Amino acid sequence: MLDRKFLREHRDLVAAAVAAKREAVDIGAYYEKDAERRAALQESESLQAEVNRANRAISEAKKAGLDTAAAIAGMRATGQRLKELNARAAELDAEVEALYLRIPNLPDAGVPIGGENANQVVRSWGEPRRLDHPAVPHWDLGAELGMLDVEAPARMSGSGFSLLKGDLARLERALIGWFLDTHRAAGYVEVAVPYLVSPAAMVGTGQLPKLAEDMYRCQVDDLYLIPTAEVSVTNIHRESTLAESDLPIRYCAFSPCFRREAGAAGKDTRGLLRMHQFHKVEIVHFEHPDRSREAHEELTAQAEGLLRKLELPYRVVLLATGDLSFAASRCYDLEVWSPGVGQWLEVSSCSSFTDFQARRAQIRWKGASGKGFVHTLNGSGLALPRTLVAILENYQTADGKVLVPAVLRPYLGGQDVIG
RNA sequence: GGAGGGCUAGCCUAACAGGUAAGGCAGCGGUCUUGAAAACCGCCGGGUGAGAGCCCAUGGGGGUUCGAGUCCCCCGCCCUCCGCCA
């Protein structure tokens, strides 16, 4: 969330940002309620001060052995009135808070304004692969190999779930291991995190309240299944102050991700492109505010490095305001060309959240140069299903087999082909 | 799930029988010093304010009371045991 004072002092900027991000929040109502809340708070605080003064006087009088019965009787009504004022202030506070939590982060100054078609391809690497045989989409290729079953998961879980078998399951596991090892070698600390988290944790990273419909919730315990490891990893440091000298802190984590995809019915229904449950390796940075812009480039380069080593041609897209997520200030999507489906697949989203998540989750830094909220950043490194799709479709052979990218062969006992 | 013990600031530790959170360590700044240590001084939870100040803060939320770290209720987390369990 944004600083409350900043919100008050930059109404035009905030309104422009809300419009550019196409958010629905009524910021006029926020300002109105906030003014009411602050008036009520002032009133109750000054009455509280009066009560405190009277109580101190009673305490002194008692110590001096004086009769305090009259003074105490006189405070009864005041105490009651204070209680009522506090109740009113708390009510207003809840109303303001509900609106406050729906105000998005501001897009960074360099972000193009507009919808999806305003996204900018800022660079690309490699040439989209042209196969010397017809490109087969991964669902056919996987089915023919007997390694991708769509029927069994549909029977047990419904649509949007996958079942990998044999060497394809092994290939996914190889990717996970290789991703984590690569990040570790670059200085990231590997963490294994909870997959069920509290509502407060989800508010911290910004999934709640806006995206409640996209989350799986375990009602009896009021816990949410994480839609990304970002939630768990960022919340590692919730409600804490980090030493400036410890920054940056960089983590990598493997996790399953659970998404209801509430608004995406009928979209990407074939194959592995859009799942209710999938695996991902995520990288997360906690940075000093002064370094967060460079860190965003570093984080993106870290994710890009994986695609280069896998020799998968990709492009880097700077998202326009309308495509930016609620909490993000700036985001690069990494898209890999996949000849079977004939699409650029988003395999990573590398975002900077400035201090937006840190303020929500109360993650501060303190040190010689001052104190404040840290900046958080994260990116996929990488999402497994679409990486698998890209490998299957880019590395397919004319006889329906799939070559194993060179970097993964050590993870498959030297095996260089699947099928 | 059951029983018992705990939770005070970054860490450690006080607060009689309810009277408005005391100290220590670490950290930061300074004095002194060739430099350091020691010693001494100041700062050292959050909000608001130009400031004096005011408000909040003892795991969280309620209640009793003029007044709650302290008394009552609910919840969370940690520790020890029992039960269950991969």
XYZ file of C-alpha atoms (C1' of nucleotides) in Angstrom:
505
model
C 0.000 0.000 0.000
C 0.947 3.588 -0.349
C 1.894 5.951 2.423
C -1.273 7.556 3.807
C 0.264 11.006 3.834
C 1.442 10.587 0.249
C -2.095 9.619 -0.714
C -3.474 12.806 0.806
C -0.868 15.042 -0.772
C -0.861 13.599 -4.305
C -4.499 13.064 -5.143
C -4.083 13.696 -8.883
C -1.183 11.311 -9.198
C -3.025 8.582 -7.342
C -6.184 9.085 -9.397
C -4.157 8.886 -12.616
C -2.457 5.693 -11.446
C -5.734 4.040 -10.486
C -7.138 4.896 -13.918
C -4.013 3.738 -15.759
C -4.051 0.421 -13.891
C -7.786 0.076 -14.523
C -8.570 -0.515 -10.882
C -12.118 -0.197 -9.617
C -11.484 1.319 -6.178
C -13.441 4.479 -5.275
C -10.667 6.762 -4.087
C -13.070 9.673 -3.586
C -14.819 7.595 -0.942
C -11.452 6.791 0.590
C -10.547 10.472 0.998
C -13.963 11.271 2.425
C -13.913 8.449 4.967
C -10.309 9.136 5.836
C -11.113 12.751 6.703
C -13.995 11.571 8.886
C -11.802 9.002 10.521
C -9.082 11.482 11.331
C -11.598 13.931 12.797
C -13.093 11.197 14.971
C -9.633 10.083 16.030
C -8.646 13.595 17.043
C -11.790 13.951 19.083
C -11.310 10.667 20.872
C -7.612 11.328 21.454
C -8.218 14.671 23.089
C -10.860 13.148 25.339
C -8.443 10.318 26.131
C -5.837 12.920 27.089
C -8.375 14.490 29.431
C -9.146 11.122 31.005
C -5.453 10.369 31.411
C -4.888 13.706 33.137
C -7.799 13.094 35.511
C -6.540 9.600 36.290
C -3.101 10.901 37.125
C -4.689 13.469 39.441
C -6.755 10.759 41.175
C -3.654 8.657 41.597
C -1.753 11.574 43.151
C -4.651 12.445 45.437
C -4.906 8.865 46.664
C -1.206 8.785 47.469
C -1.655 12.007 49.439
C -4.468 10.391 51.381
C -7.191 12.703 50.046
C -10.774 11.701 49.333
C -11.199 10.807 45.656
C -14.774 9.575 45.581
C -16.141 12.735 43.955
C -13.423 12.808 41.297
C -14.008 9.159 40.435
C -17.752 9.644 40.231
C -17.184 12.619 37.942
C -15.168 10.496 35.531
C -17.806 7.825 35.041
C -19.739 9.655 32.338
C -16.562 10.795 30.599
C -15.331 7.231 30.442
C -18.591 6.170 28.888
C -18.447 8.926 26.301
C -14.880 7.968 25.425
C -15.997 4.394 24.866
C -18.634 5.560 22.399
C -16.205 7.804 20.556
C -13.727 4.964 20.267
C -16.365 2.656 18.878
C -17.243 5.215 16.211
C -13.572 5.746 15.351
C -13.002 1.998 15.073
C -15.979 1.677 12.753
C -14.657 4.417 10.481
C -11.195 2.919 10.650
C -12.479 -0.400 9.344
C -14.265 1.337 6.478
C -11.173 3.314 5.516
C -8.956 0.264 5.797
C -11.183 -1.730 3.446
C -10.793 0.959 0.778
C -7.121 1.544 1.547
C -6.271 -2.110 0.894
C -7.736 -1.802 -2.591
C -5.634 1.143 -3.731
C -2.973 -0.238 -6.120
C 0.712 0.542 -6.284
C 1.769 3.375 -8.602
C 3.283 2.384 -11.936
C 6.917 3.432 -12.315
C 7.545 6.566 -14.392
C 8.951 4.621 -17.360
C 6.000 2.267 -17.727
C 4.013 2.733 -20.964
C 0.441 3.812 -20.343
C -2.301 1.712 -21.883
C -3.590 -1.814 -22.185
C -1.994 -5.016 -23.428
C -1.225 -3.573 -26.861
C 0.894 -0.853 -25.255
C 3.297 -3.486 -23.895
C 6.819 -2.979 -25.255
C 9.216 -5.643 -26.420
C 12.461 -4.244 -25.018
C 14.821 -6.944 -26.299
C 14.895 -10.446 -27.567
C 17.380 -13.304 -27.598
C 17.752 -15.959 -30.263
C 15.682 -16.601 -33.336
C 12.302 -18.302 -32.967
C 13.081 -21.889 -33.917
C 11.957 -23.191 -37.323
C 11.621 -26.929 -37.374
C 12.358 -28.873 -40.555
C 9.250 -30.935 -39.898
C 5.693 -30.046 -38.904
C 5.541 -28.662 -35.351
C 3.399 -30.853 -33.092
C 1.696 -29.214 -30.115
C 2.807 -30.578 -26.744
C -0.555 -32.176 -25.930
C -0.295 -34.440 -28.972
C 3.416 -35.015 -28.532
C 2.992 -35.804 -24.825
C 0.062 -38.130 -25.452
C 1.915 -39.989 -28.217
C 4.886 -40.433 -25.908
C 2.501 -41.784 -23.250
C 3.877 -39.237 -20.796
C 1.050 -36.723 -20.575
C -2.312 -38.005 -19.345
C -5.272 -35.617 -19.502
C -8.013 -38.105 -18.672
C -6.929 -39.457 -15.309
C -6.521 -36.034 -13.648
C -9.873 -34.935 -15.101
C -11.532 -37.964 -13.478
C -10.078 -37.302 -10.047
C -9.937 -33.491 -9.969
C -11.774 -31.997 -12.913
C -10.273 -29.778 -15.560
C -7.088 -27.801 -15.064
C -4.957 -30.537 -13.539
C -2.129 -32.449 -15.125
C -0.510 -35.834 -14.849
C 3.045 -36.251 -16.054
C 4.491 -39.724 -16.415
C 7.839 -41.354 -16.824
C 10.563 -39.285 -18.421
C 8.368 -36.190 -18.620
C 7.874 -36.242 -14.842
C 11.611 -36.813 -14.490
C 12.294 -33.912 -16.832
C 10.228 -31.614 -14.637
C 12.123 -32.768 -11.572
C 15.402 -32.217 -13.412
C 14.362 -28.658 -14.236
C 13.444 -27.932 -10.626
C 16.805 -29.174 -9.387
C 18.729 -27.336 -12.048
C 16.838 -24.074 -11.466
C 17.509 -24.162 -7.734
C 21.153 -25.108 -8.177
C 21.633 -22.290 -10.669
C 20.098 -19.730 -8.334
C 22.090 -21.011 -5.406
C 25.288 -20.608 -7.404
C 24.280 -16.974 -8.014
C 23.972 -16.295 -4.296
C 20.317 -17.011 -3.668
C 19.451 -18.810 -0.431
C 17.201 -21.788 -1.019
C 14.119 -21.962 1.191
C 11.312 -24.491 1.551
C 8.158 -22.739 2.653
C 4.558 -23.287 3.803
C 1.981 -23.739 1.053
C -0.944 -22.749 3.266
C -0.881 -19.229 4.671
C -3.024 -16.911 6.750
C -5.217 -14.183 5.271
C -2.811 -11.633 6.761
C 0.050 -13.079 4.711
C -2.060 -12.838 1.571
C -2.864 -9.209 2.372
C 0.855 -8.601 2.880
C 1.816 -9.431 -0.684
C -1.363 -7.922 -2.134
C -3.367 -10.968 -3.287
C -6.051 -10.011 -0.789
C -8.496 -8.439 -0.762
C -8.609 -7.898 -4.522
C -7.984 -11.417 -5.811
C -9.965 -13.408 -3.228
C -11.930 -15.116 -6.001
C -8.757 -16.505 -7.554
C -7.569 -18.217 -4.388
C -8.305 -21.629 -2.932
C -9.328 -21.264 0.676
C -9.474 -23.933 3.362
C -12.477 -22.660 5.174
C -12.373 -24.591 8.443
C -8.933 -23.244 9.281
C -9.129 -19.980 7.363
C -5.962 -20.672 5.414
C -5.244 -20.043 1.745
C -3.295 -22.197 -0.675
C -0.529 -20.046 -2.099
C -0.892 -18.969 -5.751
C 2.896 -18.490 -5.867
C 5.845 -18.944 -3.488
C 6.140 -15.147 -3.576
C 3.550 -15.056 -0.801
C 5.379 -17.361 1.594
C 8.866 -16.134 0.814
C 8.025 -12.430 1.096
C 6.233 -13.062 4.373
C 9.352 -14.657 5.860
C 10.294 -11.186 7.057
C 6.837 -9.805 7.813
C 6.660 -7.579 10.891
C 10.433 -7.374 11.181
C 13.218 -4.875 10.811
C 16.194 -5.970 8.718
C 19.681 -4.591 9.270
C 20.734 -2.379 6.384
C 24.035 -4.267 6.296
C 22.170 -7.550 5.673
C 20.596 -6.235 2.461
C 20.101 -7.407 -0.151
C 18.534 -10.688 0.951
C 17.793 -13.025 -1.937
C 15.895 -16.297 -1.794
C 14.871 -18.993 -4.213
C 12.074 -21.434 -3.513
C 10.287 -24.277 -5.204
C 6.562 -24.613 -4.588
C 3.330 -25.793 -6.053
C 0.997 -22.926 -6.987
C -2.780 -23.040 -6.749
C -5.000 -20.760 -8.799
C -8.714 -20.903 -9.357
C -8.350 -18.938 -12.619
C -11.804 -17.562 -11.896
C -11.810 -15.112 -14.790
C -10.152 -17.389 -17.301
C -12.835 -19.986 -18.053
C -12.473 -21.281 -21.577
C -8.992 -19.835 -22.042
C -6.008 -22.064 -22.853
C -7.999 -25.177 -22.079
C -5.760 -27.635 -23.903
C -2.495 -28.966 -22.647
C -0.406 -27.486 -19.882
C -0.750 -23.768 -20.531
C -3.158 -22.884 -17.725
C -3.483 -25.126 -14.683
C -5.237 -24.860 -11.313
C -2.147 -26.438 -9.826
C 1.380 -26.163 -11.165
C 4.961 -25.983 -9.993
C 7.248 -23.010 -10.023
C 10.634 -21.922 -8.775
C 10.477 -18.352 -7.564
C 13.242 -15.861 -6.793
C 12.617 -13.071 -4.301
C 14.706 -10.031 -3.373
C 14.605 -7.768 -0.337
C 16.508 -4.645 -1.373
C 17.564 -1.247 -0.107
C 15.273 1.337 -1.768
C 18.249 3.036 -3.418
C 19.200 -0.155 -5.230
C 15.838 -1.543 -6.236
C 15.918 -0.341 -9.813
C 19.262 -2.029 -10.535
C 18.046 -5.064 -8.622
C 15.073 -5.341 -10.953
C 17.428 -5.635 -13.919
C 19.585 -8.149 -12.039
C 16.603 -10.269 -11.119
C 15.349 -10.252 -14.696
C 18.823 -11.166 -15.961
C 18.895 -14.073 -13.514
C 15.657 -15.471 -14.957
C 16.823 -14.793 -18.526
C 20.023 -16.718 -17.864
C 17.986 -19.886 -17.421
C 16.394 -19.529 -20.841
C 19.753 -18.850 -22.475
C 21.289 -21.943 -20.937
C 18.263 -23.944 -22.050
C 18.787 -22.376 -25.498
C 15.177 -21.308 -25.717
C 14.626 -18.159 -27.797
C 12.745 -15.514 -25.836
C 11.756 -11.889 -25.707
C 11.499 -9.441 -22.817
C 8.283 -7.443 -22.575
C 7.894 -4.335 -20.446
C 4.286 -4.420 -19.301
C 2.050 -1.393 -19.800
C 0.058 0.031 -16.891
C -3.114 -1.876 -17.737
C -1.291 -5.214 -17.646
C 0.614 -4.517 -14.421
C -0.571 -6.440 -11.395
C -2.162 -4.675 -8.422
C 0.988 -4.542 -6.296
C 3.582 -4.097 -9.052
C 5.317 -0.887 -10.001
C 7.234 -2.290 -12.928
C 7.282 -5.686 -14.577
C 9.072 -7.573 -17.330
C 7.487 -10.686 -18.747
C 9.803 -13.243 -20.305
C 8.142 -14.945 -23.243
C 9.427 -18.028 -25.032
C 8.472 -18.912 -28.562
C 6.836 -22.308 -28.756
C 6.328 -23.569 -32.315
C 3.744 -26.269 -31.543
C 1.134 -23.939 -30.113
C 2.491 -21.071 -32.217
C 2.562 -18.700 -29.242
C 4.897 -16.643 -27.136
C 4.546 -18.275 -23.706
C 4.930 -16.229 -20.549
C 7.349 -18.310 -18.478
C 8.370 -15.602 -16.050
C 7.070 -12.356 -14.661
C 9.755 -10.223 -13.012
C 8.285 -7.477 -10.881
C 9.367 -4.659 -8.643
C 6.904 -3.760 -5.915
C 8.854 -0.816 -4.494
C 7.790 -0.487 -0.837
C 4.170 -1.458 -1.492
C 4.326 -5.018 -0.151
C 6.808 -4.073 2.562
C 4.410 -1.490 3.952
C 1.558 -4.013 3.942
C 3.668 -6.726 5.550
C 5.644 -4.277 7.718
C 9.104 -5.213 6.508
C 11.526 -2.445 7.473
C 15.223 -1.800 7.257
C 17.373 0.235 9.618
C 21.001 1.249 9.480
C 23.633 3.931 9.268
C 21.938 5.738 6.396
C 18.499 5.783 8.029
C 15.445 3.574 8.133
C 12.311 2.793 6.172
C 10.503 0.073 4.298
C 12.542 -2.295 2.133
C 11.777 -2.803 -1.522
C 10.611 -6.261 -2.571
C 11.026 -7.825 -6.000
C 10.312 -11.233 -7.372
C 10.224 -13.256 -10.517
C 9.594 -16.750 -11.723
C 12.722 -18.693 -12.287
C 10.842 -20.392 -13.912
C 7.252 -21.650 -14.173
C 7.462 -25.366 -14.874
C 4.515 -26.256 -17.147
C 5.242 -23.652 -19.783
C 8.961 -24.341 -19.642
C 8.141 -27.992 -20.260
C 5.885 -27.002 -23.140
C 8.644 -24.896 -24.655
C 11.183 -27.694 -24.320
C 8.839 -30.323 -25.778
C 7.903 -28.148 -28.717
C 11.314 -26.607 -29.429
C 13.315 -29.801 -28.964
C 10.953 -32.178 -30.762
C 12.389 -34.358 -33.510
C 10.876 -35.508 -36.790
C 10.294 -38.999 -35.336
C 8.247 -37.750 -32.368
C 10.980 -37.747 -29.748
C 12.364 -34.912 -27.673
C 16.020 -33.986 -27.230
C 17.087 -33.145 -23.698
C 18.678 -29.679 -23.408
C 22.386 -30.121 -22.701
C 22.319 -28.492 -19.238
C 19.697 -30.962 -18.014
C 21.418 -34.147 -19.119
C 23.480 -34.505 -15.919
C 20.182 -34.361 -14.022
C 18.823 -37.275 -16.078
C 21.799 -39.539 -15.665
C 23.254 -38.462 -18.975
C 20.126 -39.274 -20.973
C 19.969 -37.070 -24.074
C 16.636 -37.974 -25.606
C 13.120 -38.719 -24.404
C 10.855 -41.153 -26.200
C -7.639 -33.578 20.843
C -6.269 -33.468 26.586
C -3.153 -31.526 30.885
C 0.444 -28.131 32.689
C 4.008 -23.956 32.030
C 5.111 -19.605 29.320
C 4.711 -14.883 25.824
C 7.083 -7.355 28.333
C 11.101 -3.245 23.069
C 16.558 -6.299 18.376
C 18.092 -9.657 22.835
C 17.890 -10.346 28.326
C 15.216 -9.070 32.519
C 11.893 -6.013 36.469
C 7.107 -3.854 38.137
C 4.003 -4.533 45.991
C -2.150 -5.762 47.098
C -4.629 -2.569 39.932
C -2.134 3.927 40.052
C -0.370 4.842 33.900
C 6.113 0.203 31.626
C 12.098 0.418 35.378
C 16.817 -1.416 34.086
C 20.880 -4.144 31.462
C 23.133 -5.844 26.827
C 23.649 -4.994 21.731
C 23.436 -0.903 18.176
C 24.123 4.404 16.586
C 26.295 9.410 17.535
C 29.717 12.218 20.555
C 33.757 13.468 24.423
C 38.563 11.558 25.484
C 42.689 8.798 22.667
C 48.277 8.260 17.896
C 44.456 4.377 17.061
C 41.451 1.141 19.806
C 39.495 -0.502 24.450
C 37.647 1.410 28.928
C 35.073 5.463 31.021
C 31.539 9.334 30.459
C 27.331 11.978 27.740
C 23.264 11.562 24.297
C 20.000 8.640 21.087
C 17.889 3.905 20.860
C 8.971 0.788 19.802
C 4.948 3.220 16.568
C 1.830 7.473 15.077
C 1.029 12.774 14.897
C 3.020 17.636 15.269
C 7.357 23.254 13.334
C 7.906 22.369 18.491
C 6.495 21.799 23.582
C 3.496 18.044 23.564
C -0.406 14.527 22.790
C -1.968 9.531 21.571
C -0.845 4.341 21.069
C 2.263 0.046 22.543
C 3.438 -5.734 27.772
C 1.329 -12.240 21.850
C -4.035 -10.722 19.526
C -9.180 -9.405 20.679
C -13.011 -8.360 24.189
C -14.694 -7.323 29.386
C -14.583 -5.278 34.589
C -12.708 -0.362 36.512
C -12.046 6.617 37.234
C -7.551 3.699 36.013
C -5.257 -3.081 33.679
C 1.434 -5.837 32.372
C -1.475 -7.025 36.919
C -8.368 -9.269 37.573
C -12.118 -12.073 34.085
C -13.406 -14.315 29.071
C -12.099 -15.866 23.967
C -8.180 -16.795 20.460
C -2.976 -17.433 18.662
C 2.044 -19.014 19.237
C 6.197 -21.493 22.014
C 7.851 -25.367 25.680
C 6.901 -30.153 28.538
C 3.951 -34.557 28.879
C -0.362 -37.800 27.134
C -3.286 -39.383 22.899
C -3.338 -39.727 17.540
C -0.350 -39.828 13.236
C 3.387 -39.823 7.817
